[in-house]
Amino acid sequence: MKNYDVVIVGGGHGGAQVAIALRQNGFEGSIEIIGRDPNPPYERPPLSKEYLAGDKTFDRILIRPEQFWADKGIGLTLGETVTKIEPDLKEIVLGSGERIGYERLIWSAGGDARRLSCPGAQLEGVHAVRDRRDVTQLMADLEAGATKFVVIGGGYIGLEAAAVLRKLGCDVTLVESLDRLLSRVAGEDLSTFFADEHRRQGVDVRLGCQVERLEGDTRVTGVTLADGETIPCDAVVAGIGIVPSVGPLIAAGAAGANGVDVSDTCHTSLEKVYAIGDCAAHANPYANGAVIRLESVQNANDMANTVAKAICGDPQPYDAMPWFWSNQYDLKLQTAGLSIDHDTTVLRGDPANRSFSVFYLRDGVVIAVDAVNSVKDYVQGGKLVKARAEVSPELLMDTDVQLKELL
Ligand code: FAD
C-alpha cells in the first residue's frame, strides 16, 4: 500500500495551492494530489469567461505548467475518485479499490454542479459549467451549430455564460426564479444594473420564472415555464449552484450540515484531516459571526495557505478579507468583504457611466463594496472594509471625496 505524508483530495484551486504552499513553507515530506478530474490543476474562472469564448487555450489556464509538479516532488494521481475515508487507519479508498495511507489528509474536493431536477433534466444538450469536460461538451454544441440557448440561473456563472454566448452571436434567454439577478450575493442596485445591461446586450432576461420541464425526445428542444410558455432552444446552460462534495468525509464521521465544518485553522472534527475551499464551512470574521461556505478562488487559496502554515508548525487563524470578481461583456465587477446582514447601501458614482460602486454598511461600519469598472473604489473600499471603518453615507457617496481620506 502506498503511504504519503500529505494526501490532498481534489486538484482544483485549493488542492493545487496547498501543495504549492507546503513546499514554499519548507515542507519536505511526500505530497500526493488525488483528483477525479483527468487534467492537471487548472483555473476554473476562465471556464465561463475567456476559455468558453475561445480567447484562451487550455494550456493558458493551467495553474502551473505540467512539469512544475514533478519538479516540486508533488505527485499527481489523476482521474481517480476518493470514495471512502477510514480515519482510524488513516487510509483512504479510491474508486478503483486501491487503499492509500496518509499522515495528514487535506480535503479539497469543492462541489458538484447542482443538476436540474425537473422532467427532461437528463436530455442531451443540457449543460453545467463546472469543469473542463462540461465546457468541452458545451463548445461541441456550439461547433455543431447550436445558436439558441436558454440559461437557467441568474447568478455569476449563468450571467457570465450568457455574456459569452451573446458575444459568440447566440440568441440567449436567461431564466431566473427569483425577482432579481445575483440575489444571493449582491444588493438591488447591482442586480438592476446587471439586468439592464444584459437586456441592452440582447439577452431576454426573465425574472420570477419557474422552469416546469425541458422538452425533447433525446435532445432538449425547449424550456417550458410554470405559466405554460415554451421557449424553444438548441441547448440549455444551468448555473444553479453547487452541492459540496463531502460525502466520504461525512460518512467517516466529520461534522457538517452544509459542507464540512472546519476550525479557524481549517481542521475538521476528524484527527489530522483538514478541509478547504468551496466545501469548508467556517466562521468567517467578515460574516457577522455566521458559519458560511465561500465559493471563491480567494477563499480556496487563503485556506490552502492557512493549512500549509499549520502543518509546517506556524498555525495562524484564517482571517483573510473575502474578495471576488466577475467579468461580463466589458464590465469588471470586483467585490471586497461580505454584505451579509447589511442595513444600508450607498451608491457611489452613476451606473449610467458604467463605472460606479455600491458600499454596504452595518451599524455605520463599511462591510463590503461591489465596484464595477472602478479598480480604485475596489482597492480603497477594500481598505475601508479591512479597517472596519465607520464612515457616513454622505461622504461615501460624494465622488469629490477620495476614499483614502476616509480611512
Ligand atoms: P475546485 O477548484 O472545484 O476543485 C475541486 C476538485 O476536487 C475538482 O477538480 C474535482 O474534480 C475534485 N473532486 C471532487 N470530488 C472528488 C473526490 N471524491 N475524489 C477526488 N477528487 C474529487 N471564483 C472567483 O473568485 N472568481 C471567479 O470569477 C470565479 N468564476 C468561476 C467560474 C466557474 C465556471 C466556476 C465553476 C467557478 C468559478 N469561481 C470563481 C469559483 C472558484 O473557481 C471556486 O471557488 C474554486 O475553484 C474552489 O476551489 P476548490 O479547491 O474548493 O474546488
PDB file of C-alpha atoms in Angstrom, residues 156-334:
ATOM      1  CA  TYR A 156     -22.455  34.716 -11.661  1.00  0.00           C
ATOM      2  CA  ILE A 157     -21.989  31.548 -13.727  1.00  0.00           C
ATOM      3  CA  GLY A 158     -25.266  31.971 -15.615  1.00  0.00           C
ATOM      4  CA  LEU A 159     -24.601  35.653 -16.282  1.00  0.00           C
ATOM      5  CA  GLU A 160     -21.036  35.082 -17.448  1.00  0.00           C
ATOM      6  CA  ALA A 161     -22.133  32.241 -19.732  1.00  0.00           C
ATOM      7  CA  ALA A 162     -24.931  34.435 -21.130  1.00  0.00           C
ATOM      8  CA  ALA A 163     -22.431  37.242 -21.844  1.00  0.00           C
ATOM      9  CA  VAL A 164     -20.062  34.894 -23.698  1.00  0.00           C
ATOM     10  CA  LEU A 165     -22.885  33.279 -25.673  1.00  0.00           C
ATOM     11  CA  ARG A 166     -24.077  36.717 -26.777  1.00  0.00           C
ATOM     12  CA  LYS A 167     -20.535  37.615 -27.781  1.00  0.00           C
ATOM     13  CA  LEU A 168     -20.494  34.444 -29.892  1.00  0.00           C
ATOM     14  CA  GLY A 169     -23.652  35.652 -31.611  1.00  0.00           C
ATOM     15  CA  CYS A 170     -26.126  33.302 -29.927  1.00  0.00           C
ATOM     16  CA  ASP A 171     -29.716  34.050 -29.119  1.00  0.00           C
ATOM     17  CA  VAL A 172     -29.973  33.897 -25.291  1.00  0.00           C
ATOM     18  CA  THR A 173     -32.907  33.784 -22.885  1.00  0.00           C
ATOM     19  CA  LEU A 174     -31.992  33.865 -19.202  1.00  0.00           C
ATOM     20  CA  VAL A 175     -34.490  32.466 -16.716  1.00  0.00           C
ATOM     21  CA  GLU A 176     -34.214  33.279 -13.011  1.00  0.00           C
ATOM     22  CA  SER A 177     -36.729  32.030 -10.454  1.00  0.00           C
ATOM     23  CA  LEU A 178     -36.274  34.943  -8.022  1.00  0.00           C
ATOM     24  CA  ASP A 179     -37.309  38.502  -8.768  1.00  0.00           C
ATOM     25  CA  ARG A 180     -33.767  39.799  -9.293  1.00  0.00           C
ATOM     26  CA  LEU A 181     -30.375  38.661 -10.554  1.00  0.00           C
ATOM     27  CA  LEU A 182     -27.472  37.906  -8.176  1.00  0.00           C
ATOM     28  CA  SER A 183     -29.904  37.934  -5.249  1.00  0.00           C
ATOM     29  CA  ARG A 184     -27.701  35.658  -3.135  1.00  0.00           C
ATOM     30  CA  VAL A 185     -24.625  37.859  -3.359  1.00  0.00           C
ATOM     31  CA  ALA A 186     -25.435  41.446  -4.277  1.00  0.00           C
ATOM     32  CA  GLY A 187     -27.710  44.331  -3.375  1.00  0.00           C
ATOM     33  CA  GLU A 188     -30.581  45.584  -5.511  1.00  0.00           C
ATOM     34  CA  ASP A 189     -28.653  48.404  -7.209  1.00  0.00           C
ATOM     35  CA  LEU A 190     -26.244  45.904  -8.682  1.00  0.00           C
ATOM     36  CA  SER A 191     -28.988  43.420  -9.615  1.00  0.00           C
ATOM     37  CA  THR A 192     -30.857  46.120 -11.515  1.00  0.00           C
ATOM     38  CA  PHE A 193     -27.706  47.318 -13.247  1.00  0.00           C
ATOM     39  CA  PHE A 194     -26.796  43.830 -14.481  1.00  0.00           C
ATOM     40  CA  ALA A 195     -30.360  43.037 -15.591  1.00  0.00           C
ATOM     41  CA  ASP A 196     -30.437  46.294 -17.610  1.00  0.00           C
ATOM     42  CA  GLU A 197     -27.015  45.602 -19.048  1.00  0.00           C
ATOM     43  CA  HIS A 198     -27.845  42.060 -20.166  1.00  0.00           C
ATOM     44  CA  ARG A 199     -31.073  43.300 -21.755  1.00  0.00           C
ATOM     45  CA  ARG A 200     -29.146  46.061 -23.528  1.00  0.00           C
ATOM     46  CA  GLN A 201     -26.806  43.381 -24.868  1.00  0.00           C
ATOM     47  CA  GLY A 202     -29.768  41.478 -26.263  1.00  0.00           C
ATOM     48  CA  VAL A 203     -30.377  38.834 -23.583  1.00  0.00           C
ATOM     49  CA  ASP A 204     -34.048  38.144 -22.937  1.00  0.00           C
ATOM     50  CA  VAL A 205     -33.931  38.289 -19.109  1.00  0.00           C
ATOM     51  CA  ARG A 206     -36.929  36.635 -17.427  1.00  0.00           C
ATOM     52  CA  LEU A 207     -37.188  37.191 -13.672  1.00  0.00           C
ATOM     53  CA  GLY A 208     -39.532  35.412 -11.264  1.00  0.00           C
ATOM     54  CA  CYS A 209     -39.948  32.490 -13.703  1.00  0.00           C
ATOM     55  CA  GLN A 210     -40.039  28.857 -12.626  1.00  0.00           C
ATOM     56  CA  VAL A 211     -38.890  26.145 -15.022  1.00  0.00           C
ATOM     57  CA  GLU A 212     -41.504  23.407 -15.228  1.00  0.00           C
ATOM     58  CA  ARG A 213     -39.818  20.948 -17.599  1.00  0.00           C
ATOM     59  CA  LEU A 214     -37.429  20.589 -20.503  1.00  0.00           C
ATOM     60  CA  GLU A 215     -38.849  19.449 -23.827  1.00  0.00           C
ATOM     61  CA  GLY A 216     -37.356  16.958 -26.292  1.00  0.00           C
ATOM     62  CA  ASP A 217     -37.025  13.239 -27.028  1.00  0.00           C
ATOM     63  CA  THR A 218     -33.322  12.619 -26.691  1.00  0.00           C
ATOM     64  CA  ARG A 219     -32.125  16.184 -27.065  1.00  0.00           C
ATOM     65  CA  VAL A 220     -33.509  19.324 -25.484  1.00  0.00           C
ATOM     66  CA  THR A 221     -35.668  21.438 -27.814  1.00  0.00           C
ATOM     67  CA  GLY A 222     -37.291  23.835 -25.393  1.00  0.00           C
ATOM     68  CA  VAL A 223     -37.814  25.003 -21.829  1.00  0.00           C
ATOM     69  CA  THR A 224     -41.365  25.165 -20.524  1.00  0.00           C
ATOM     70  CA  LEU A 225     -42.088  27.639 -17.738  1.00  0.00           C
ATOM     71  CA  ALA A 226     -44.672  27.330 -14.978  1.00  0.00           C
ATOM     72  CA  ASP A 227     -47.014  29.702 -16.859  1.00  0.00           C
ATOM     73  CA  GLY A 228     -47.077  27.248 -19.776  1.00  0.00           C
ATOM     74  CA  GLU A 229     -44.869  29.184 -22.194  1.00  0.00           C
ATOM     75  CA  THR A 230     -42.254  27.085 -24.018  1.00  0.00           C
ATOM     76  CA  ILE A 231     -39.032  28.817 -25.026  1.00  0.00           C
ATOM     77  CA  PRO A 232     -37.570  26.896 -27.996  1.00  0.00           C
ATOM     78  CA  CYS A 233     -33.806  26.266 -27.806  1.00  0.00           C
ATOM     79  CA  ASP A 234     -30.913  24.206 -29.157  1.00  0.00           C
ATOM     80  CA  ALA A 235     -29.230  23.878 -25.761  1.00  0.00           C
ATOM     81  CA  VAL A 236     -29.560  24.788 -22.088  1.00  0.00           C
ATOM     82  CA  VAL A 237     -26.945  26.026 -19.633  1.00  0.00           C
ATOM     83  CA  ALA A 238     -27.833  25.534 -15.974  1.00  0.00           C
ATOM     84  CA  GLY A 239     -25.969  27.643 -13.441  1.00  0.00           C
ATOM     85  CA  ILE A 240     -27.926  26.864 -10.303  1.00  0.00           C
ATOM     86  CA  GLY A 241     -25.227  26.473  -7.692  1.00  0.00           C
ATOM     87  CA  ILE A 242     -23.208  23.619  -6.303  1.00  0.00           C
ATOM     88  CA  VAL A 243     -23.583  20.785  -3.835  1.00  0.00           C
ATOM     89  CA  PRO A 244     -20.467  20.479  -1.654  1.00  0.00           C
ATOM     90  CA  SER A 245     -18.530  17.257  -2.355  1.00  0.00           C
ATOM     91  CA  VAL A 246     -18.140  15.925   1.164  1.00  0.00           C
ATOM     92  CA  GLY A 247     -19.894  12.520   1.082  1.00  0.00           C
ATOM     93  CA  PRO A 248     -16.927  10.366   2.178  1.00  0.00           C
ATOM     94  CA  LEU A 249     -15.938  12.875   4.883  1.00  0.00           C
ATOM     95  CA  ILE A 250     -19.384  12.998   6.432  1.00  0.00           C
ATOM     96  CA  ALA A 251     -19.733   9.209   6.151  1.00  0.00           C
ATOM     97  CA  ALA A 252     -16.462   8.933   8.080  1.00  0.00           C
ATOM     98  CA  GLY A 253     -17.990  10.967  10.915  1.00  0.00           C
ATOM     99  CA  ALA A 254     -16.847  14.524  10.175  1.00  0.00           C
ATOM    100  CA  ALA A 255     -19.204  17.205  11.472  1.00  0.00           C
ATOM    101  CA  GLY A 256     -21.029  19.325   8.910  1.00  0.00           C
ATOM    102  CA  ALA A 257     -24.507  20.119   7.622  1.00  0.00           C
ATOM    103  CA  ASN A 258     -23.696  22.460   4.742  1.00  0.00           C
ATOM    104  CA  GLY A 259     -20.350  21.089   3.583  1.00  0.00           C
ATOM    105  CA  VAL A 260     -17.914  20.135   6.333  1.00  0.00           C
ATOM    106  CA  ASP A 261     -17.245  22.205   9.454  1.00  0.00           C
ATOM    107  CA  VAL A 262     -13.720  23.451   9.976  1.00  0.00           C
ATOM    108  CA  SER A 263     -11.886  25.325  12.731  1.00  0.00           C
ATOM    109  CA  ASP A 264     -10.033  28.612  12.254  1.00  0.00           C
ATOM    110  CA  THR A 265      -7.049  26.596  11.023  1.00  0.00           C
ATOM    111  CA  CYS A 266      -9.306  24.600   8.663  1.00  0.00           C
ATOM    112  CA  HIS A 267      -9.175  21.414  10.713  1.00  0.00           C
ATOM    113  CA  THR A 268     -12.234  19.150  10.551  1.00  0.00           C
ATOM    114  CA  SER A 269     -13.569  17.211  13.537  1.00  0.00           C
ATOM    115  CA  LEU A 270     -11.554  14.182  12.316  1.00  0.00           C
ATOM    116  CA  GLU A 271      -7.996  13.841  13.555  1.00  0.00           C
ATOM    117  CA  LYS A 272      -5.338  15.010  11.058  1.00  0.00           C
ATOM    118  CA  VAL A 273      -7.981  15.809   8.466  1.00  0.00           C
ATOM    119  CA  TYR A 274      -8.278  19.346   7.099  1.00  0.00           C
ATOM    120  CA  ALA A 275     -10.800  20.743   4.621  1.00  0.00           C
ATOM    121  CA  ILE A 276     -10.516  23.850   2.460  1.00  0.00           C
ATOM    122  CA  GLY A 277     -12.244  25.752  -0.309  1.00  0.00           C
ATOM    123  CA  ASP A 278     -15.824  25.578  -1.511  1.00  0.00           C
ATOM    124  CA  CYS A 279     -16.723  22.635   0.736  1.00  0.00           C
ATOM    125  CA  ALA A 280     -15.440  24.091   4.026  1.00  0.00           C
ATOM    126  CA  ALA A 281     -17.974  25.736   6.367  1.00  0.00           C
ATOM    127  CA  HIS A 282     -16.226  28.161   8.669  1.00  0.00           C
ATOM    128  CA  ALA A 283     -16.869  31.098  10.992  1.00  0.00           C
ATOM    129  CA  ASN A 284     -15.641  33.873   8.722  1.00  0.00           C
ATOM    130  CA  PRO A 285     -14.616  37.012  10.662  1.00  0.00           C
ATOM    131  CA  TYR A 286     -16.252  39.138   7.954  1.00  0.00           C
ATOM    132  CA  ALA A 287     -19.603  37.309   8.163  1.00  0.00           C
ATOM    133  CA  ASN A 288     -21.039  38.841  11.361  1.00  0.00           C
ATOM    134  CA  GLY A 289     -20.490  35.609  13.288  1.00  0.00           C
ATOM    135  CA  ALA A 290     -22.178  33.355  10.724  1.00  0.00           C
ATOM    136  CA  VAL A 291     -20.771  29.981   9.688  1.00  0.00           C
ATOM    137  CA  ILE A 292     -20.610  30.059   5.914  1.00  0.00           C
ATOM    138  CA  ARG A 293     -19.060  28.451   2.866  1.00  0.00           C
ATOM    139  CA  LEU A 294     -17.417  30.781   0.383  1.00  0.00           C
ATOM    140  CA  GLU A 295     -17.124  29.803  -3.253  1.00  0.00           C
ATOM    141  CA  SER A 296     -14.175  31.839  -4.480  1.00  0.00           C
ATOM    142  CA  VAL A 297     -10.599  31.477  -5.596  1.00  0.00           C
ATOM    143  CA  GLN A 298      -9.510  33.809  -2.774  1.00  0.00           C
ATOM    144  CA  ASN A 299     -11.084  31.580  -0.143  1.00  0.00           C
ATOM    145  CA  ALA A 300      -9.639  28.363  -1.598  1.00  0.00           C
ATOM    146  CA  ASN A 301      -6.146  29.853  -1.870  1.00  0.00           C
ATOM    147  CA  ASP A 302      -6.111  31.550   1.525  1.00  0.00           C
ATOM    148  CA  MET A 303      -7.462  28.473   3.284  1.00  0.00           C
ATOM    149  CA  ALA A 304      -4.773  26.453   1.499  1.00  0.00           C
ATOM    150  CA  ASN A 305      -2.126  28.830   2.836  1.00  0.00           C
ATOM    151  CA  THR A 306      -3.631  28.541   6.335  1.00  0.00           C
ATOM    152  CA  VAL A 307      -3.378  24.740   6.282  1.00  0.00           C
ATOM    153  CA  ALA A 308       0.148  24.756   4.871  1.00  0.00           C
ATOM    154  CA  LYS A 309       1.263  27.033   7.697  1.00  0.00           C
ATOM    155  CA  ALA A 310      -0.481  24.886  10.319  1.00  0.00           C
ATOM    156  CA  ILE A 311       1.193  21.719   9.007  1.00  0.00           C
ATOM    157  CA  CYS A 312       4.568  23.462   8.931  1.00  0.00           C
ATOM    158  CA  GLY A 313       4.269  24.375  12.616  1.00  0.00           C
ATOM    159  CA  ASP A 314       3.160  28.003  12.279  1.00  0.00           C
ATOM    160  CA  PRO A 315      -0.620  27.868  12.825  1.00  0.00           C
ATOM    161  CA  GLN A 316      -2.441  31.140  12.213  1.00  0.00           C
ATOM    162  CA  PRO A 317      -6.194  31.660  12.175  1.00  0.00           C
ATOM    163  CA  TYR A 318      -7.881  32.141   8.818  1.00  0.00           C
ATOM    164  CA  ASP A 319      -8.906  35.784   8.744  1.00  0.00           C
ATOM    165  CA  ALA A 320      -8.349  36.910   5.139  1.00  0.00           C
ATOM    166  CA  MET A 321     -10.714  39.502   3.734  1.00  0.00           C
ATOM    167  CA  PRO A 322     -13.011  37.891   1.148  1.00  0.00           C
ATOM    168  CA  TRP A 323     -12.734  39.180  -2.418  1.00  0.00           C
ATOM    169  CA  PHE A 324     -14.210  38.095  -5.709  1.00  0.00           C
ATOM    170  CA  TRP A 325     -14.533  39.183  -9.323  1.00  0.00           C
ATOM    171  CA  SER A 326     -16.766  38.560 -12.308  1.00  0.00           C
ATOM    172  CA  ASN A 327     -16.349  39.648 -15.944  1.00  0.00           C
ATOM    173  CA  GLN A 328     -19.360  40.202 -18.165  1.00  0.00           C
ATOM    174  CA  TYR A 329     -19.047  41.999 -21.526  1.00  0.00           C
ATOM    175  CA  ASP A 330     -16.698  44.944 -20.881  1.00  0.00           C
ATOM    176  CA  LEU A 331     -17.733  45.077 -17.214  1.00  0.00           C
ATOM    177  CA  LYS A 332     -15.355  44.026 -14.467  1.00  0.00           C
ATOM    178  CA  LEU A 333     -17.087  43.574 -11.149  1.00  0.00           C
ATOM    179  CA  GLN A 334     -14.825  43.372  -8.101  1.00  0.00           C
TER     180      GLN A 334
END
